[in-house]
């Protein structure tokens, strides 16, 4: 089926990505290599597959990096435009800020840090069929108590936006992807910070606007935390998360150009080994992401962790659920456990430092 609806795409990529520090000190979150390619490439492949060509990026933090990498988008079959906020305007403010670049009657807006398998054409069709002002992708999740929830009535109309509670009345949560009627974007206040989740949506509901739910239960993950980032990357590598932008075939690992993995090393669980990275004899790398030029020495164990560009892990070190910044070194024999983060360029000396966030 072709998309009957003329639609622009807007991707919000201006956040500082504080939860992913220190990786986001050198690159904005949507540019972090995920299964061998910037996360945004996966989203662009999805947008393109839905038949959409015109994409506006709402940028703020490290704005220049996006255009340097993706240019005008023609290599991806897209027409990319960049709009920069001098001061971050938050999600709703960022949507309003791209209003004058919108050409079609409707726009589909994406948070730039969600991996999702939801069918965009179905969401657009739901929007047209219901005649809604805004159609929100609502994801059904196993544990809705961790999120605010969004109940809908029998016709699919949104009834409320509820805060996080231990016993939410529905398992539907706001999945960070919305189709807006262009005229509704114009009603968002200009020139100040506006949260689309906390201000725009509740305000529209209060004013009697028609907000509709597109309820879905396919793959969905917010990759905003280190744990989710490694999981999302591993899911892409293993073919669990959908994409057509993978840098190689799906499987237990993705080893990029010029990387060296010793015969007696074990690389599994959807790990990515970046270009020119090294995994030495007897080392184990599971469910992890090694950026380019990272190195894991003999007999070391790296599980559910991210090693930044050029980071080094010494002999026999053990890392589980850890983020190591660009160019940092974890000395031989160190043991770093869940939540530990090593800042870029730092060297932890050999000799068995043990650190755990809950120690
Ligand atoms: P944290 O600091 O770790 O919470 O990450 P974040 O800054 O990315 O915030 P959050 O995950 O809540 O943002 C959701 C989406 O909105 C992400 O794709 C952000 O890039 C984007 N975003 C958040 N704030 C802004 C903003 O002020 N301007 C723009 N253009 N995008 C934003």
PDB file of C-alpha atoms in Angstrom, residues 7-310:
ATOM      1  CA  UNK A   7       3.092  13.979   5.381  1.00  0.00           C
ATOM      2  CA  UNK A   8       6.292  15.576   6.692  1.00  0.00           C
ATOM      3  CA  UNK A   9       8.446  13.835   9.296  1.00  0.00           C
ATOM      4  CA  UNK A  10       9.977  15.734  12.206  1.00  0.00           C
ATOM      5  CA  UNK A  11      12.655  14.162  14.408  1.00  0.00           C
ATOM      6  CA  UNK A  12      13.498  15.719  17.774  1.00  0.00           C
ATOM      7  CA  UNK A  13      17.207  15.326  18.393  1.00  0.00           C
ATOM      8  CA  UNK A  14      18.063  18.337  20.547  1.00  0.00           C
ATOM      9  CA  UNK A  15      18.268  16.672  23.974  1.00  0.00           C
ATOM     10  CA  UNK A  16      21.496  16.602  25.961  1.00  0.00           C
ATOM     11  CA  UNK A  17      21.249  12.873  26.655  1.00  0.00           C
ATOM     12  CA  UNK A  18      22.405  13.293  30.267  1.00  0.00           C
ATOM     13  CA  UNK A  19      21.473   9.737  31.212  1.00  0.00           C
ATOM     14  CA  UNK A  20      23.948   8.438  28.646  1.00  0.00           C
ATOM     15  CA  UNK A  21      26.915  10.471  29.852  1.00  0.00           C
ATOM     16  CA  UNK A  22      29.816  10.288  29.346  1.00  0.00           C
ATOM     17  CA  UNK A  23      29.102   8.885  25.844  1.00  0.00           C
ATOM     18  CA  UNK A  24      26.998  11.929  24.988  1.00  0.00           C
ATOM     19  CA  UNK A  25      29.786  14.364  25.901  1.00  0.00           C
ATOM     20  CA  UNK A  26      31.380  13.746  22.495  1.00  0.00           C
ATOM     21  CA  UNK A  27      28.343  12.825  20.380  1.00  0.00           C
ATOM     22  CA  UNK A  28      24.639  13.598  20.692  1.00  0.00           C
ATOM     23  CA  UNK A  29      22.580  10.540  21.651  1.00  0.00           C
ATOM     24  CA  UNK A  30      20.964   9.973  18.212  1.00  0.00           C
ATOM     25  CA  UNK A  31      24.457   9.878  16.643  1.00  0.00           C
ATOM     26  CA  UNK A  32      25.878   7.184  18.945  1.00  0.00           C
ATOM     27  CA  UNK A  33      26.847   4.094  16.951  1.00  0.00           C
ATOM     28  CA  UNK A  34      24.111   1.520  17.457  1.00  0.00           C
ATOM     29  CA  UNK A  35      24.753  -1.799  15.743  1.00  0.00           C
ATOM     30  CA  UNK A  36      27.493  -0.142  13.713  1.00  0.00           C
ATOM     31  CA  UNK A  37      25.660   2.950  12.491  1.00  0.00           C
ATOM     32  CA  UNK A  38      24.297   6.107  14.144  1.00  0.00           C
ATOM     33  CA  UNK A  39      21.005   5.374  15.843  1.00  0.00           C
ATOM     34  CA  UNK A  40      19.274   7.920  13.584  1.00  0.00           C
ATOM     35  CA  UNK A  41      20.074   5.824  10.477  1.00  0.00           C
ATOM     36  CA  UNK A  42      17.736   3.126  11.781  1.00  0.00           C
ATOM     37  CA  UNK A  43      14.922   5.638  12.256  1.00  0.00           C
ATOM     38  CA  UNK A  44      15.554   7.190   8.831  1.00  0.00           C
ATOM     39  CA  UNK A  45      15.324   3.748   7.215  1.00  0.00           C
ATOM     40  CA  UNK A  46      11.931   3.287   8.834  1.00  0.00           C
ATOM     41  CA  UNK A  47      10.697   6.701   7.736  1.00  0.00           C
ATOM     42  CA  UNK A  48      11.863   6.073   4.167  1.00  0.00           C
ATOM     43  CA  UNK A  49      10.223   2.631   4.128  1.00  0.00           C
ATOM     44  CA  UNK A  50       6.910   4.308   5.011  1.00  0.00           C
ATOM     45  CA  UNK A  51       7.173   6.386   1.828  1.00  0.00           C
ATOM     46  CA  UNK A  52       8.032   9.674   3.552  1.00  0.00           C
ATOM     47  CA  UNK A  53      10.799  11.825   2.049  1.00  0.00           C
ATOM     48  CA  UNK A  54      10.793  15.251   3.689  1.00  0.00           C
ATOM     49  CA  UNK A  55      12.331  15.105   7.177  1.00  0.00           C
ATOM     50  CA  UNK A  56      12.991  18.091   9.455  1.00  0.00           C
ATOM     51  CA  UNK A  57      15.437  17.656  12.332  1.00  0.00           C
ATOM     52  CA  UNK A  58      14.819  19.805  15.405  1.00  0.00           C
ATOM     53  CA  UNK A  59      18.315  20.232  16.812  1.00  0.00           C
ATOM     54  CA  UNK A  60      19.946  22.112  19.653  1.00  0.00           C
ATOM     55  CA  UNK A  61      22.731  20.298  21.534  1.00  0.00           C
ATOM     56  CA  UNK A  62      25.714  19.661  19.185  1.00  0.00           C
ATOM     57  CA  UNK A  63      23.519  20.695  16.244  1.00  0.00           C
ATOM     58  CA  UNK A  64      26.308  20.764  13.628  1.00  0.00           C
ATOM     59  CA  UNK A  65      27.136  17.053  13.999  1.00  0.00           C
ATOM     60  CA  UNK A  66      23.922  15.905  12.299  1.00  0.00           C
ATOM     61  CA  UNK A  67      24.363  17.902   9.106  1.00  0.00           C
ATOM     62  CA  UNK A  68      28.061  17.001   8.871  1.00  0.00           C
ATOM     63  CA  UNK A  69      27.123  13.320   8.822  1.00  0.00           C
ATOM     64  CA  UNK A  70      23.822  13.170   6.911  1.00  0.00           C
ATOM     65  CA  UNK A  71      24.084  16.262   4.677  1.00  0.00           C
ATOM     66  CA  UNK A  72      20.988  16.880   2.542  1.00  0.00           C
ATOM     67  CA  UNK A  73      19.869  13.254   2.987  1.00  0.00           C
ATOM     68  CA  UNK A  74      19.945  12.418  -0.738  1.00  0.00           C
ATOM     69  CA  UNK A  75      22.191   9.372  -0.118  1.00  0.00           C
ATOM     70  CA  UNK A  76      19.329   7.956   1.975  1.00  0.00           C
ATOM     71  CA  UNK A  77      16.619   8.922  -0.490  1.00  0.00           C
ATOM     72  CA  UNK A  78      15.439  11.655   1.878  1.00  0.00           C
ATOM     73  CA  UNK A  79      15.262  15.430   1.835  1.00  0.00           C
ATOM     74  CA  UNK A  80      16.671  16.530   5.193  1.00  0.00           C
ATOM     75  CA  UNK A  81      16.326  19.996   6.698  1.00  0.00           C
ATOM     76  CA  UNK A  82      17.878  21.170   9.953  1.00  0.00           C
ATOM     77  CA  UNK A  83      16.407  23.712  12.348  1.00  0.00           C
ATOM     78  CA  UNK A  84      18.585  24.830  15.254  1.00  0.00           C
ATOM     79  CA  UNK A  85      17.287  26.149  18.595  1.00  0.00           C
ATOM     80  CA  UNK A  86      19.630  28.701  20.164  1.00  0.00           C
ATOM     81  CA  UNK A  87      18.286  27.678  23.578  1.00  0.00           C
ATOM     82  CA  UNK A  88      16.697  24.225  23.958  1.00  0.00           C
ATOM     83  CA  UNK A  89      12.907  24.641  23.683  1.00  0.00           C
ATOM     84  CA  UNK A  90      11.942  21.201  25.061  1.00  0.00           C
ATOM     85  CA  UNK A  91       9.856  18.766  23.024  1.00  0.00           C
ATOM     86  CA  UNK A  92       6.730  20.904  22.381  1.00  0.00           C
ATOM     87  CA  UNK A  93       8.755  24.065  21.771  1.00  0.00           C
ATOM     88  CA  UNK A  94      10.930  22.140  19.328  1.00  0.00           C
ATOM     89  CA  UNK A  95       7.860  20.981  17.378  1.00  0.00           C
ATOM     90  CA  UNK A  96       6.496  24.559  17.187  1.00  0.00           C
ATOM     91  CA  UNK A  97       9.924  25.803  16.121  1.00  0.00           C
ATOM     92  CA  UNK A  98       9.827  23.782  12.867  1.00  0.00           C
ATOM     93  CA  UNK A  99       6.268  24.875  11.968  1.00  0.00           C
ATOM     94  CA  UNK A 100       7.286  27.068   9.031  1.00  0.00           C
ATOM     95  CA  UNK A 101       9.186  24.157   7.430  1.00  0.00           C
ATOM     96  CA  UNK A 102       6.091  21.930   7.324  1.00  0.00           C
ATOM     97  CA  UNK A 103       4.583  21.606   3.850  1.00  0.00           C
ATOM     98  CA  UNK A 104       1.835  19.020   4.222  1.00  0.00           C
ATOM     99  CA  UNK A 105      -1.394  19.105   6.200  1.00  0.00           C
ATOM    100  CA  UNK A 106      -0.043  16.523   8.658  1.00  0.00           C
ATOM    101  CA  UNK A 107       3.334  15.831  10.261  1.00  0.00           C
ATOM    102  CA  UNK A 108       4.598  12.722  12.012  1.00  0.00           C
ATOM    103  CA  UNK A 109       6.868  13.598  14.924  1.00  0.00           C
ATOM    104  CA  UNK A 110       9.450  11.250  16.439  1.00  0.00           C
ATOM    105  CA  UNK A 111      11.481  11.354  19.623  1.00  0.00           C
ATOM    106  CA  UNK A 112      14.977  10.682  18.362  1.00  0.00           C
ATOM    107  CA  UNK A 113      15.796   7.925  20.840  1.00  0.00           C
ATOM    108  CA  UNK A 114      13.117   5.273  20.366  1.00  0.00           C
ATOM    109  CA  UNK A 115      13.575   1.940  18.624  1.00  0.00           C
ATOM    110  CA  UNK A 116      10.220   0.736  17.375  1.00  0.00           C
ATOM    111  CA  UNK A 117       8.626  -1.738  15.028  1.00  0.00           C
ATOM    112  CA  UNK A 118       5.220  -0.043  14.929  1.00  0.00           C
ATOM    113  CA  UNK A 119       3.740   0.313  11.448  1.00  0.00           C
ATOM    114  CA  UNK A 120       3.894   4.005  10.513  1.00  0.00           C
ATOM    115  CA  UNK A 121       1.465   3.595   7.633  1.00  0.00           C
ATOM    116  CA  UNK A 122      -1.083   2.060  10.000  1.00  0.00           C
ATOM    117  CA  UNK A 123      -0.627   4.961  12.399  1.00  0.00           C
ATOM    118  CA  UNK A 124      -1.157   7.446   9.550  1.00  0.00           C
ATOM    119  CA  UNK A 125      -4.224   5.538   8.384  1.00  0.00           C
ATOM    120  CA  UNK A 126      -5.685   5.559  11.907  1.00  0.00           C
ATOM    121  CA  UNK A 127      -5.109   9.324  11.998  1.00  0.00           C
ATOM    122  CA  UNK A 128      -6.968   9.902   8.716  1.00  0.00           C
ATOM    123  CA  UNK A 129      -9.806   7.471   9.450  1.00  0.00           C
ATOM    124  CA  UNK A 130     -10.500   8.945  12.890  1.00  0.00           C
ATOM    125  CA  UNK A 131     -10.192  12.568  11.728  1.00  0.00           C
ATOM    126  CA  UNK A 132      -8.129  13.274  14.857  1.00  0.00           C
ATOM    127  CA  UNK A 133      -6.174  16.428  15.640  1.00  0.00           C
ATOM    128  CA  UNK A 134      -3.311  14.326  16.998  1.00  0.00           C
ATOM    129  CA  UNK A 135      -2.812  10.541  16.847  1.00  0.00           C
ATOM    130  CA  UNK A 136      -0.401   9.177  19.427  1.00  0.00           C
ATOM    131  CA  UNK A 137       1.384   5.857  19.189  1.00  0.00           C
ATOM    132  CA  UNK A 138       0.455   4.156  22.468  1.00  0.00           C
ATOM    133  CA  UNK A 139       2.598   1.175  23.309  1.00  0.00           C
ATOM    134  CA  UNK A 140       1.317  -1.743  25.393  1.00  0.00           C
ATOM    135  CA  UNK A 141       4.022  -2.646  27.908  1.00  0.00           C
ATOM    136  CA  UNK A 142       4.318  -5.480  30.456  1.00  0.00           C
ATOM    137  CA  UNK A 143       5.015  -3.108  33.380  1.00  0.00           C
ATOM    138  CA  UNK A 144       3.115   0.168  32.882  1.00  0.00           C
ATOM    139  CA  UNK A 145       3.761   1.272  36.504  1.00  0.00           C
ATOM    140  CA  UNK A 146       7.189   2.557  35.375  1.00  0.00           C
ATOM    141  CA  UNK A 147       5.548   5.115  33.038  1.00  0.00           C
ATOM    142  CA  UNK A 148       2.658   7.566  32.851  1.00  0.00           C
ATOM    143  CA  UNK A 149      -0.301   5.814  31.180  1.00  0.00           C
ATOM    144  CA  UNK A 150      -2.791   6.892  28.506  1.00  0.00           C
ATOM    145  CA  UNK A 151      -6.257   5.275  28.656  1.00  0.00           C
ATOM    146  CA  UNK A 152      -8.511   5.351  25.564  1.00  0.00           C
ATOM    147  CA  UNK A 153     -12.269   4.771  25.137  1.00  0.00           C
ATOM    148  CA  UNK A 154     -13.888   2.065  22.988  1.00  0.00           C
ATOM    149  CA  UNK A 155     -13.478   4.241  19.859  1.00  0.00           C
ATOM    150  CA  UNK A 156      -9.776   4.825  20.536  1.00  0.00           C
ATOM    151  CA  UNK A 157     -10.090   8.419  21.786  1.00  0.00           C
ATOM    152  CA  UNK A 158      -7.605   9.425  24.457  1.00  0.00           C
ATOM    153  CA  UNK A 159      -9.383   9.962  27.784  1.00  0.00           C
ATOM    154  CA  UNK A 160      -6.552  11.192  30.020  1.00  0.00           C
ATOM    155  CA  UNK A 161      -2.808  11.498  30.545  1.00  0.00           C
ATOM    156  CA  UNK A 162      -2.116   9.893  33.903  1.00  0.00           C
ATOM    157  CA  UNK A 163       0.995  10.274  36.039  1.00  0.00           C
ATOM    158  CA  UNK A 164       3.025   7.239  37.049  1.00  0.00           C
ATOM    159  CA  UNK A 165       1.119   5.179  39.652  1.00  0.00           C
ATOM    160  CA  UNK A 166       1.639   1.681  41.156  1.00  0.00           C
ATOM    161  CA  UNK A 167      -1.650   0.406  39.633  1.00  0.00           C
ATOM    162  CA  UNK A 168      -2.325   2.161  36.325  1.00  0.00           C
ATOM    163  CA  UNK A 169      -5.762   1.462  34.764  1.00  0.00           C
ATOM    164  CA  UNK A 170      -4.223   0.562  31.382  1.00  0.00           C
ATOM    165  CA  UNK A 171      -0.990  -0.885  30.015  1.00  0.00           C
ATOM    166  CA  UNK A 172      -0.828   1.789  27.267  1.00  0.00           C
ATOM    167  CA  UNK A 173       1.967   4.343  27.457  1.00  0.00           C
ATOM    168  CA  UNK A 174       2.986   7.304  25.321  1.00  0.00           C
ATOM    169  CA  UNK A 175       5.525   5.814  22.886  1.00  0.00           C
ATOM    170  CA  UNK A 176       7.014   9.117  21.655  1.00  0.00           C
ATOM    171  CA  UNK A 177       5.612   9.191  18.083  1.00  0.00           C
ATOM    172  CA  UNK A 178       2.713  11.461  17.109  1.00  0.00           C
ATOM    173  CA  UNK A 179       0.846  12.478  13.963  1.00  0.00           C
ATOM    174  CA  UNK A 180      -0.157  16.143  14.245  1.00  0.00           C
ATOM    175  CA  UNK A 181      -2.523  18.130  12.098  1.00  0.00           C
ATOM    176  CA  UNK A 182      -0.318  21.035  10.980  1.00  0.00           C
ATOM    177  CA  UNK A 183      -2.835  23.594  12.272  1.00  0.00           C
ATOM    178  CA  UNK A 184      -2.478  22.088  15.767  1.00  0.00           C
ATOM    179  CA  UNK A 185       1.293  22.600  15.700  1.00  0.00           C
ATOM    180  CA  UNK A 186       0.598  26.315  15.145  1.00  0.00           C
ATOM    181  CA  UNK A 187      -1.310  26.528  18.449  1.00  0.00           C
ATOM    182  CA  UNK A 188       1.795  25.638  20.522  1.00  0.00           C
ATOM    183  CA  UNK A 189       3.249  28.818  22.107  1.00  0.00           C
ATOM    184  CA  UNK A 190       6.429  30.166  20.500  1.00  0.00           C
ATOM    185  CA  UNK A 191       9.712  31.344  21.941  1.00  0.00           C
ATOM    186  CA  UNK A 192       9.679  29.429  25.228  1.00  0.00           C
ATOM    187  CA  UNK A 193      10.169  25.934  26.583  1.00  0.00           C
ATOM    188  CA  UNK A 194       7.089  23.732  26.186  1.00  0.00           C
ATOM    189  CA  UNK A 195       6.829  20.045  27.058  1.00  0.00           C
ATOM    190  CA  UNK A 196       4.597  18.238  24.573  1.00  0.00           C
ATOM    191  CA  UNK A 197       3.920  15.485  27.118  1.00  0.00           C
ATOM    192  CA  UNK A 198       3.255  17.632  30.190  1.00  0.00           C
ATOM    193  CA  UNK A 199       1.751  20.792  28.667  1.00  0.00           C
ATOM    194  CA  UNK A 200       0.592  20.409  25.040  1.00  0.00           C
ATOM    195  CA  UNK A 201      -1.278  17.097  25.248  1.00  0.00           C
ATOM    196  CA  UNK A 202      -3.093  17.702  28.562  1.00  0.00           C
ATOM    197  CA  UNK A 203      -3.943  21.250  27.362  1.00  0.00           C
ATOM    198  CA  UNK A 204      -5.369  20.000  24.064  1.00  0.00           C
ATOM    199  CA  UNK A 205      -7.473  17.389  25.858  1.00  0.00           C
ATOM    200  CA  UNK A 206      -8.794  20.012  28.277  1.00  0.00           C
ATOM    201  CA  UNK A 207      -9.717  22.242  25.325  1.00  0.00           C
ATOM    202  CA  UNK A 208     -11.766  19.426  23.747  1.00  0.00           C
ATOM    203  CA  UNK A 209      -9.390  18.502  20.905  1.00  0.00           C
ATOM    204  CA  UNK A 210      -9.643  15.011  19.411  1.00  0.00           C
ATOM    205  CA  UNK A 211      -6.583  13.048  20.527  1.00  0.00           C
ATOM    206  CA  UNK A 212      -6.560   9.489  19.234  1.00  0.00           C
ATOM    207  CA  UNK A 213      -4.591   6.412  20.259  1.00  0.00           C
ATOM    208  CA  UNK A 214      -2.832   4.106  17.806  1.00  0.00           C
ATOM    209  CA  UNK A 215      -2.320   1.158  20.133  1.00  0.00           C
ATOM    210  CA  UNK A 216       0.457  -1.260  19.261  1.00  0.00           C
ATOM    211  CA  UNK A 217       2.458  -4.030  20.890  1.00  0.00           C
ATOM    212  CA  UNK A 218       5.310  -4.671  18.472  1.00  0.00           C
ATOM    213  CA  UNK A 219       8.982  -4.055  19.398  1.00  0.00           C
ATOM    214  CA  UNK A 220       9.547  -0.805  21.342  1.00  0.00           C
ATOM    215  CA  UNK A 221      12.456   0.479  23.399  1.00  0.00           C
ATOM    216  CA  UNK A 222      13.493   3.901  24.673  1.00  0.00           C
ATOM    217  CA  UNK A 223      17.292   3.767  24.367  1.00  0.00           C
ATOM    218  CA  UNK A 224      17.900   6.704  26.717  1.00  0.00           C
ATOM    219  CA  UNK A 225      19.767   4.807  29.459  1.00  0.00           C
ATOM    220  CA  UNK A 226      23.004   2.795  29.191  1.00  0.00           C
ATOM    221  CA  UNK A 227      21.184  -0.472  29.969  1.00  0.00           C
ATOM    222  CA  UNK A 228      18.592   0.207  27.258  1.00  0.00           C
ATOM    223  CA  UNK A 229      21.251   1.412  24.822  1.00  0.00           C
ATOM    224  CA  UNK A 230      23.212  -1.864  24.962  1.00  0.00           C
ATOM    225  CA  UNK A 231      20.004  -3.877  24.823  1.00  0.00           C
ATOM    226  CA  UNK A 232      18.715  -1.933  21.807  1.00  0.00           C
ATOM    227  CA  UNK A 233      21.993  -2.336  19.968  1.00  0.00           C
ATOM    228  CA  UNK A 234      22.091  -6.083  20.705  1.00  0.00           C
ATOM    229  CA  UNK A 235      18.441  -6.452  19.604  1.00  0.00           C
ATOM    230  CA  UNK A 236      19.295  -4.766  16.288  1.00  0.00           C
ATOM    231  CA  UNK A 237      22.315  -7.021  15.748  1.00  0.00           C
ATOM    232  CA  UNK A 238      20.290 -10.150  16.521  1.00  0.00           C
ATOM    233  CA  UNK A 239      17.375  -9.088  14.303  1.00  0.00           C
ATOM    234  CA  UNK A 240      14.938  -8.707  17.223  1.00  0.00           C
ATOM    235  CA  UNK A 241      14.550  -4.956  16.648  1.00  0.00           C
ATOM    236  CA  UNK A 242      13.551  -4.109  13.086  1.00  0.00           C
ATOM    237  CA  UNK A 243      15.860  -2.061  10.823  1.00  0.00           C
ATOM    238  CA  UNK A 244      17.078  -2.035   7.263  1.00  0.00           C
ATOM    239  CA  UNK A 245      20.181  -0.007   8.153  1.00  0.00           C
ATOM    240  CA  UNK A 246      22.312  -2.695   9.793  1.00  0.00           C
ATOM    241  CA  UNK A 247      26.019  -2.581   8.873  1.00  0.00           C
ATOM    242  CA  UNK A 248      26.108  -6.376   8.251  1.00  0.00           C
ATOM    243  CA  UNK A 249      23.995  -9.562   8.479  1.00  0.00           C
ATOM    244  CA  UNK A 250      22.045 -10.239  11.685  1.00  0.00           C
ATOM    245  CA  UNK A 251      23.555 -12.740  14.123  1.00  0.00           C
ATOM    246  CA  UNK A 252      25.162 -13.166  17.531  1.00  0.00           C
ATOM    247  CA  UNK A 253      27.734 -10.456  16.808  1.00  0.00           C
ATOM    248  CA  UNK A 254      28.575  -7.692  14.377  1.00  0.00           C
ATOM    249  CA  UNK A 255      32.303  -7.266  13.731  1.00  0.00           C
ATOM    250  CA  UNK A 256      33.074  -4.142  11.726  1.00  0.00           C
ATOM    251  CA  UNK A 257      35.842  -3.482   9.213  1.00  0.00           C
ATOM    252  CA  UNK A 258      39.375  -3.903  10.452  1.00  0.00           C
ATOM    253  CA  UNK A 259      38.330  -5.230  13.886  1.00  0.00           C
ATOM    254  CA  UNK A 260      40.361  -8.162  15.231  1.00  0.00           C
ATOM    255  CA  UNK A 261      38.837 -10.897  17.379  1.00  0.00           C
ATOM    256  CA  UNK A 262      41.240 -13.623  18.590  1.00  0.00           C
ATOM    257  CA  UNK A 263      40.289 -17.225  17.850  1.00  0.00           C
ATOM    258  CA  UNK A 264      39.925 -18.050  21.529  1.00  0.00           C
ATOM    259  CA  UNK A 265      37.857 -14.945  22.356  1.00  0.00           C
ATOM    260  CA  UNK A 266      34.070 -15.268  22.676  1.00  0.00           C
ATOM    261  CA  UNK A 267      31.906 -12.472  21.258  1.00  0.00           C
ATOM    262  CA  UNK A 268      28.167 -13.063  21.627  1.00  0.00           C
ATOM    263  CA  UNK A 269      24.771 -11.791  22.753  1.00  0.00           C
ATOM    264  CA  UNK A 270      24.444  -9.301  19.876  1.00  0.00           C
ATOM    265  CA  UNK A 271      27.717  -7.484  20.634  1.00  0.00           C
ATOM    266  CA  UNK A 272      29.126  -4.983  18.166  1.00  0.00           C
ATOM    267  CA  UNK A 273      32.916  -4.763  17.723  1.00  0.00           C
ATOM    268  CA  UNK A 274      33.699  -1.378  16.155  1.00  0.00           C
ATOM    269  CA  UNK A 275      36.074  -0.712  13.277  1.00  0.00           C
ATOM    270  CA  UNK A 276      39.712  -1.457  14.187  1.00  0.00           C
ATOM    271  CA  UNK A 277      38.693  -2.533  17.702  1.00  0.00           C
ATOM    272  CA  UNK A 278      40.439  -5.561  19.234  1.00  0.00           C
ATOM    273  CA  UNK A 279      39.348  -8.462  21.421  1.00  0.00           C
ATOM    274  CA  UNK A 280      42.333 -10.498  22.637  1.00  0.00           C
ATOM    275  CA  UNK A 281      42.742 -14.206  23.366  1.00  0.00           C
ATOM    276  CA  UNK A 282      40.509 -15.677  26.042  1.00  0.00           C
ATOM    277  CA  UNK A 283      38.433 -12.493  26.436  1.00  0.00           C
ATOM    278  CA  UNK A 284      34.628 -12.624  26.589  1.00  0.00           C
ATOM    279  CA  UNK A 285      32.384  -9.864  25.203  1.00  0.00           C
ATOM    280  CA  UNK A 286      28.628 -10.385  25.697  1.00  0.00           C
ATOM    281  CA  UNK A 287      25.705  -8.082  24.836  1.00  0.00           C
ATOM    282  CA  UNK A 288      28.071  -5.106  24.597  1.00  0.00           C
ATOM    283  CA  UNK A 289      29.038  -2.289  22.267  1.00  0.00           C
ATOM    284  CA  UNK A 290      32.691  -1.523  21.488  1.00  0.00           C
ATOM    285  CA  UNK A 291      33.078   1.754  19.613  1.00  0.00           C
ATOM    286  CA  UNK A 292      35.823   2.089  16.991  1.00  0.00           C
ATOM    287  CA  UNK A 293      39.425   1.496  18.149  1.00  0.00           C
ATOM    288  CA  UNK A 294      38.412   0.114  21.569  1.00  0.00           C
ATOM    289  CA  UNK A 295      40.494  -2.791  22.928  1.00  0.00           C
ATOM    290  CA  UNK A 296      39.806  -5.652  25.340  1.00  0.00           C
ATOM    291  CA  UNK A 297      42.943  -7.428  26.617  1.00  0.00           C
ATOM    292  CA  UNK A 298      43.512 -11.119  27.287  1.00  0.00           C
ATOM    293  CA  UNK A 299      41.118 -12.898  29.580  1.00  0.00           C
ATOM    294  CA  UNK A 300      38.972  -9.816  30.285  1.00  0.00           C
ATOM    295  CA  UNK A 301      35.163 -10.035  30.585  1.00  0.00           C
ATOM    296  CA  UNK A 302      32.877  -7.312  29.200  1.00  0.00           C
ATOM    297  CA  UNK A 303      29.146  -7.826  29.693  1.00  0.00           C
ATOM    298  CA  UNK A 304      26.220  -5.437  28.912  1.00  0.00           C
ATOM    299  CA  UNK A 305      28.722  -2.577  28.691  1.00  0.00           C
ATOM    300  CA  UNK A 306      29.718   0.197  26.313  1.00  0.00           C
ATOM    301  CA  UNK A 307      33.364   0.982  25.563  1.00  0.00           C
ATOM    302  CA  UNK A 308      33.802   4.428  23.983  1.00  0.00           C
ATOM    303  CA  UNK A 309      36.092   5.145  21.051  1.00  0.00           C
ATOM    304  CA  UNK A 310      39.663   4.086  21.810  1.00  0.00           C
TER     305      UNK A 310
END
